[in-house]
Short mmCIF file of C-alpha atoms in Angstrom, two decimals:
data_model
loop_
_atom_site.label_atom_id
_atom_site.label_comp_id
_atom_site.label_asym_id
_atom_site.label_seq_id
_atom_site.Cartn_x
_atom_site.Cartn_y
_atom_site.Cartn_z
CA UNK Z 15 68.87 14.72 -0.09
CA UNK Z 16 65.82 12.97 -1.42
CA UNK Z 17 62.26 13.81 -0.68
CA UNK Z 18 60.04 11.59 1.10
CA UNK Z 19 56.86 12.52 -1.77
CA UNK Z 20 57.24 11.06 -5.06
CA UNK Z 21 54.57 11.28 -7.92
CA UNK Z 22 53.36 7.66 -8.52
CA UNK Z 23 54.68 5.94 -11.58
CA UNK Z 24 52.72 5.47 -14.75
CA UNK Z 25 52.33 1.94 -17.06
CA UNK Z 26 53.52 1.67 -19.98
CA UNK Z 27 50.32 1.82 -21.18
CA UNK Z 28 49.06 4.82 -19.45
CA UNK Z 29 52.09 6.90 -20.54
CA UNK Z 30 51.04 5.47 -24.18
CA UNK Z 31 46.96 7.02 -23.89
CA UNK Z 32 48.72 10.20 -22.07
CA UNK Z 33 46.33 9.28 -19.39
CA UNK Z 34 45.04 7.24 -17.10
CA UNK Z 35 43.35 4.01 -18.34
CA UNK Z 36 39.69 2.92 -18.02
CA UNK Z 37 38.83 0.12 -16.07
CA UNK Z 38 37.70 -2.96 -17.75
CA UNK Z 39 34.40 -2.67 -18.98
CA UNK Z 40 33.73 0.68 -18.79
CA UNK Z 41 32.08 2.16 -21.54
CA UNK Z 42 33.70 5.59 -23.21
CA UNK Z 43 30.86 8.45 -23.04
CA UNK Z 44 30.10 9.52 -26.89
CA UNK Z 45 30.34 13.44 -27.19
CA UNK Z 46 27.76 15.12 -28.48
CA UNK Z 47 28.28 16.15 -32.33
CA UNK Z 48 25.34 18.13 -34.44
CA UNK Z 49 25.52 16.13 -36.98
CA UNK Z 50 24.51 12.68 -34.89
CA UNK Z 51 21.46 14.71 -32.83
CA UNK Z 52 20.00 15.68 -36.52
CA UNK Z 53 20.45 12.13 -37.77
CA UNK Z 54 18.41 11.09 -34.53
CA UNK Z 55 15.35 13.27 -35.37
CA UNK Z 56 15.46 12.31 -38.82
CA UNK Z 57 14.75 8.89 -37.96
CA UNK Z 58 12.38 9.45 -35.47
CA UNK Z 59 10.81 11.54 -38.22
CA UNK Z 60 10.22 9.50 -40.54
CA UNK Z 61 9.05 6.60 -38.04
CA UNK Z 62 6.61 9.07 -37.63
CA UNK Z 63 5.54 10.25 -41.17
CA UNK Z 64 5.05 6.47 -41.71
CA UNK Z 65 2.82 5.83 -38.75
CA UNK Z 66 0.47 9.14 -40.21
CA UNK Z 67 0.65 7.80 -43.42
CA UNK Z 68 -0.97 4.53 -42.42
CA UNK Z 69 -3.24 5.89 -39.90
CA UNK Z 70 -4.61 8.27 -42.69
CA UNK Z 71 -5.01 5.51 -45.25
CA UNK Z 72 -6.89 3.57 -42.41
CA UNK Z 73 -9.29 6.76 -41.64
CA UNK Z 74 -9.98 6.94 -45.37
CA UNK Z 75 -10.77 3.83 -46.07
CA UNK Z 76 -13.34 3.65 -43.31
CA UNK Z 77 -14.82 7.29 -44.23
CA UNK Z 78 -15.21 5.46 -48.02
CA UNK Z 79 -17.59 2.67 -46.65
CA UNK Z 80 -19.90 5.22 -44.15
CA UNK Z 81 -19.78 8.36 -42.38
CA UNK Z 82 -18.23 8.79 -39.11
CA UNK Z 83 -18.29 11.06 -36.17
CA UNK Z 84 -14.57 12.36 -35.09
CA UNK Z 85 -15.07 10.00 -31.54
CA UNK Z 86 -15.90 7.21 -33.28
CA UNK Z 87 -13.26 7.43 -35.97
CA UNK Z 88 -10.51 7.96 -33.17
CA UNK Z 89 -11.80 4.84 -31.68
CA UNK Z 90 -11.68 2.87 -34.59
CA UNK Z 91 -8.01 4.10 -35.22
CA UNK Z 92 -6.91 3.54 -31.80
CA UNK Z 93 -6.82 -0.25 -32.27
CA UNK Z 94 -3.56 0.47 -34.38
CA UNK Z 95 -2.38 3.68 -34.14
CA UNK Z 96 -1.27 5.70 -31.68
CA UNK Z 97 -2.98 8.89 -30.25
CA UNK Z 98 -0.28 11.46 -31.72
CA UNK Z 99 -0.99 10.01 -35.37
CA UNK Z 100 -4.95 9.61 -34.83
CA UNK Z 101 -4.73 13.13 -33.67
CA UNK Z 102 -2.98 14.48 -36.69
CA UNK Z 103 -5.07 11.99 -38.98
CA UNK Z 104 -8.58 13.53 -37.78
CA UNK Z 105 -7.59 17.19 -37.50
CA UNK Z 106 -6.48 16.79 -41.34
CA UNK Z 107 -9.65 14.87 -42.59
CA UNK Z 108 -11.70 17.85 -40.68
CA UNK Z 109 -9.74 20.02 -42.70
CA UNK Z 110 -10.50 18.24 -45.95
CA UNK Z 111 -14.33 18.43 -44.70
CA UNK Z 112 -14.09 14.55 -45.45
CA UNK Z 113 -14.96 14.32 -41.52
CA UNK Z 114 -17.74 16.07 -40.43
CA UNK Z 115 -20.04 15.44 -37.19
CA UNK Z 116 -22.98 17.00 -38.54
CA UNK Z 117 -23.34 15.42 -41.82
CA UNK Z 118 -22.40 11.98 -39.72
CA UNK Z 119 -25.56 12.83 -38.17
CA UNK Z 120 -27.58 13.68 -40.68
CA UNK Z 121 -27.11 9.99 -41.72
CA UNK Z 122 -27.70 8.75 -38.54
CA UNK Z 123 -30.74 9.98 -37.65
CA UNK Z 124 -32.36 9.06 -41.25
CA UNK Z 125 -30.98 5.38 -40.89
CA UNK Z 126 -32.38 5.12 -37.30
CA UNK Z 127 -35.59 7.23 -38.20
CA UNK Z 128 -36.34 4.81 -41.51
CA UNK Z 129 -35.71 1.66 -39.05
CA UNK Z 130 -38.22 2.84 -36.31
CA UNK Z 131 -36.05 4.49 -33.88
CA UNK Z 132 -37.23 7.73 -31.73
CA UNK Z 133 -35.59 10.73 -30.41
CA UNK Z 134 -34.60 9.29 -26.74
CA UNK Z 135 -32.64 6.18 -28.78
CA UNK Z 136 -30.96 8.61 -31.34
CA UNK Z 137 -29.76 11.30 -29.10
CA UNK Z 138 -28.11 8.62 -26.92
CA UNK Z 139 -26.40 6.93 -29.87
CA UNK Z 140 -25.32 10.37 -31.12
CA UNK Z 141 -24.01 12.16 -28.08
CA UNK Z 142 -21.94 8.76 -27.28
CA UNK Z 143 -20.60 8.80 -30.69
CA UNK Z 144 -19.07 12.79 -29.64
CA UNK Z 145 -22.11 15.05 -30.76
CA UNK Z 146 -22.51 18.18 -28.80
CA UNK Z 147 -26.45 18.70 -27.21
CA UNK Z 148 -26.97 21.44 -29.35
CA UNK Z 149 -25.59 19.99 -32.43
CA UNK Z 150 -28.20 16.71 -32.02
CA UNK Z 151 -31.39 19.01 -31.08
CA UNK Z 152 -30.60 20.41 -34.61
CA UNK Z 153 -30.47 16.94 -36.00
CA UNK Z 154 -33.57 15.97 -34.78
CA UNK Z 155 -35.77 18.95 -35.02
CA UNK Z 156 -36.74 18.26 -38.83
CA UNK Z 157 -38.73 14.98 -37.29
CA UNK Z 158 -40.83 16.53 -34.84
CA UNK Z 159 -43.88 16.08 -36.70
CA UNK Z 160 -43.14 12.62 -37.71
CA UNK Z 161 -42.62 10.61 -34.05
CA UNK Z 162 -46.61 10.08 -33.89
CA UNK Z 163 -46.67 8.42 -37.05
CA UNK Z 164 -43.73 6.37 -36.83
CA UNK Z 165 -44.37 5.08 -33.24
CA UNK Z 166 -47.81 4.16 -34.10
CA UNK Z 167 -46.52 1.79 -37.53
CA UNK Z 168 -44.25 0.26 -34.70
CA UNK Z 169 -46.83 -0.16 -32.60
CA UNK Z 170 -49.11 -1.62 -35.09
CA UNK Z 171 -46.70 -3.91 -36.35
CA UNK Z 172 -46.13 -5.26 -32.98
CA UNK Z 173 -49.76 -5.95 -31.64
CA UNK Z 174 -51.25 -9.02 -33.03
CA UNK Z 175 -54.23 -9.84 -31.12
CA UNK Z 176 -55.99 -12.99 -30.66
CA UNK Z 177 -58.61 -13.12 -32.83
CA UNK Z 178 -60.84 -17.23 -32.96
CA UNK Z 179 -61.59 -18.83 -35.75
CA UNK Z 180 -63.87 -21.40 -36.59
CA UNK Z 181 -62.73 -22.28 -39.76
CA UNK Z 182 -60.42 -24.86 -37.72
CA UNK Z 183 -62.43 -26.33 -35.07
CA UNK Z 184 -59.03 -29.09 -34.52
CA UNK Z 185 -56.83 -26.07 -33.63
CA UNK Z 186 -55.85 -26.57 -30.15
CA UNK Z 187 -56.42 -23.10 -29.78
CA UNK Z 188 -59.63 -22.99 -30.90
CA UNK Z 189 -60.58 -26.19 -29.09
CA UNK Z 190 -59.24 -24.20 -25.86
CA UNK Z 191 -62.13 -21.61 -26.08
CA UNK Z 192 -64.70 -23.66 -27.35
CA UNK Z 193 -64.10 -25.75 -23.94
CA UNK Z 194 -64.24 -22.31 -22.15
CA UNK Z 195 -67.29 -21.60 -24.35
CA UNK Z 196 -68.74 -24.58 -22.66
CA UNK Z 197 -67.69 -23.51 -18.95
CA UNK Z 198 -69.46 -19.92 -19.38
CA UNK Z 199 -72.63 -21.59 -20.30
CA UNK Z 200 -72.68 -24.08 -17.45
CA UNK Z 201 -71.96 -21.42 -15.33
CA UNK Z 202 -74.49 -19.45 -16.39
CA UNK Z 203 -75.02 -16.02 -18.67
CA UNK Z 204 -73.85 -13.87 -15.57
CA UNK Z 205 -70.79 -15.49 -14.56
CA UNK Z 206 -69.94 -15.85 -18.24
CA UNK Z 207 -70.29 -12.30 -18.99
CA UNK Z 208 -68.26 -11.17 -15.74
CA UNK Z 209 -65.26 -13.36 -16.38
CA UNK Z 210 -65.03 -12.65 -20.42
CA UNK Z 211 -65.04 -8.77 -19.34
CA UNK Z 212 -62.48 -9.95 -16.65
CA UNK Z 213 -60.67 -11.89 -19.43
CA UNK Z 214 -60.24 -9.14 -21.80
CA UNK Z 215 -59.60 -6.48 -19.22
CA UNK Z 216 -56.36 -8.36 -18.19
CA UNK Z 217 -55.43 -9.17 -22.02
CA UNK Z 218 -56.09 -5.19 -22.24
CA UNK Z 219 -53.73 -4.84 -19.83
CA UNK Z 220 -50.95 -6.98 -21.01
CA UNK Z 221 -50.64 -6.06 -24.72
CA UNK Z 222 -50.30 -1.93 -23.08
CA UNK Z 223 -47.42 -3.21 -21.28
CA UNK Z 224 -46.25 -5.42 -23.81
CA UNK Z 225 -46.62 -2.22 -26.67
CA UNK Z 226 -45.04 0.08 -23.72
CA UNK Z 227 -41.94 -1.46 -23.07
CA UNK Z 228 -41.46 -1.85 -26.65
CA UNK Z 229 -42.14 2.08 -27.45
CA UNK Z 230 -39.43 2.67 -25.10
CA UNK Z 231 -36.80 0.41 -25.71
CA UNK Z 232 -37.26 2.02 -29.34
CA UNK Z 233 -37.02 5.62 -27.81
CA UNK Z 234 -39.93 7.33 -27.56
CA UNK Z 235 -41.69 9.27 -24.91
CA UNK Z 236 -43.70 8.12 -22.25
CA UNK Z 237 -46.52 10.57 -23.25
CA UNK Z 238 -46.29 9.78 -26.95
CA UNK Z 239 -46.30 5.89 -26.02
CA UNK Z 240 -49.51 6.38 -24.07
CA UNK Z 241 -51.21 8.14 -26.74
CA UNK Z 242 -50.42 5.99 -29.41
CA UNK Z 243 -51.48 2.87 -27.42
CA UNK Z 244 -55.04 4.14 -26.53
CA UNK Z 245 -55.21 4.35 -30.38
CA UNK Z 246 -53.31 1.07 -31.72
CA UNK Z 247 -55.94 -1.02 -28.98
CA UNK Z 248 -58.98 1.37 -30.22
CA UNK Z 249 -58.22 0.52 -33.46
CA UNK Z 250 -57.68 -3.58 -32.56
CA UNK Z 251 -61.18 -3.63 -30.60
CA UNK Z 252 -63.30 -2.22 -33.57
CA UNK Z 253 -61.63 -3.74 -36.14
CA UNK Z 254 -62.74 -7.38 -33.76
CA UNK Z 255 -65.90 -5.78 -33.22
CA UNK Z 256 -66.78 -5.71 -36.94
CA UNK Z 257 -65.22 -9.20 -37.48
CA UNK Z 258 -67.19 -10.87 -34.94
CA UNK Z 259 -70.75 -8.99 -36.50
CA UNK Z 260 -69.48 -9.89 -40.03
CA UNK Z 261 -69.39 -13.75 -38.39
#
């Protein structure tokens, strides 16, 4: 008597693996062996080390031409490098003191102070470049006494006023006033005098704005602007008011 169940013959092939076969294609799963995990981190080891080792040549050679703050050194770096090696680069060079954010500023402020910066431009450049409030009050408290001064040889430089000569009479500029010479005198001493007070009034006006926005654009304060323009055009209206009695 037979049974109707009968366990499905195997291949040839099968009964050769001791198994079933894969299907065509099929790709056989690797098993996991210590020894091919700790080859894999080796590798991805030293692809690291190599990508510090170049970041940190990078970082030095910058550092060797001019100080930098930590921000602004990441930046640089992070053209090339990515932020796990910039990160390791900069926390070593701290280490090494060869970065440092106050000595970066240090040179920063005497660079910008030398070139006729004030203390509204240099903070701004600072704290973009990483520096802490704190950290750039400290910078810039040894130049407290010095703003007046060095806002006033900017402001000097800057205002050139008109001054007429005679020594020239074809300059056109010269030929200009001499024909408004003529108009004030036609129009009579009264008119003459109100419209040359007019006249200087609105020039007056002009080189304050002029010496303002400059002052400002440079950094310094509104208040400290003010008083050093009531000086620079004191200064420019005696110095014309001797010429012209010298004449």
């Amino acid at each position: 008597m037979t049974s109707d169940w009968a366990e499905p013959r195997q291949s040839s092939d099968e009964r050769s693996r001791g198994g079933v076969g894969r299907r065509k294609g099929q790709r056989q799963e690797r098993s996991y062996t210590p020894q091919r995990d700790a080859s894999r981190k080796e590798q991805n080891s030293k692809a690291a080390d190599g990508g510090y080792a170049k970041c940190m040549a990078a970082g030095v050679r910058l550092l060797a031409g001019r100080e930098y703050s930590r921000l602004e050194l990441a930046n640089k770096l992070s053209r090339r490098f990515s932020a796990e090696a910039i990160d390791a680069v900069v926390a070593e060079l701290v280490s090494l003191k060869v970065l440092d954010d106050e000595r970066y500023g240090e040179a920063f402020c005497r660079s910008r102070v030398e070139r006729g910066y004030g203390p509204g431009f240099i903070a701004r450049e600072l704290e973009q470049n990483g520096l802490g409030t704190e950290l750039v009050e400290a910078l810039l408290e040894p130049y407290q006494e010095q703003w007046f001064e060095r806002a006033l040889a900017q402001a000097q430089k800057a205002h050139r006023p008109k001054r007429r000569s005679l020594q020239n009479p074809s300059d056109p500029l010269d030929d200009a006033e001499f024909v408004q010479d003529d108009a004030f005198l036609e129009a009579g001493p009264s008119a003459s005098r109100d419209d040359q007070v007019d006249d200087q009034w609105k020039e007056r006006q002009k080189a304050r704005g002029r010496l303002a926005r400059l002052l400002a654009r440079r950094g310094f304060s509104g208040g400290l602007a003010s008083k050093v323009i009531d000086q620079v055009l004191r200064e420019a209206e005696a110095k014309a008011g001797s010429d012209s009695n010298f004449d």
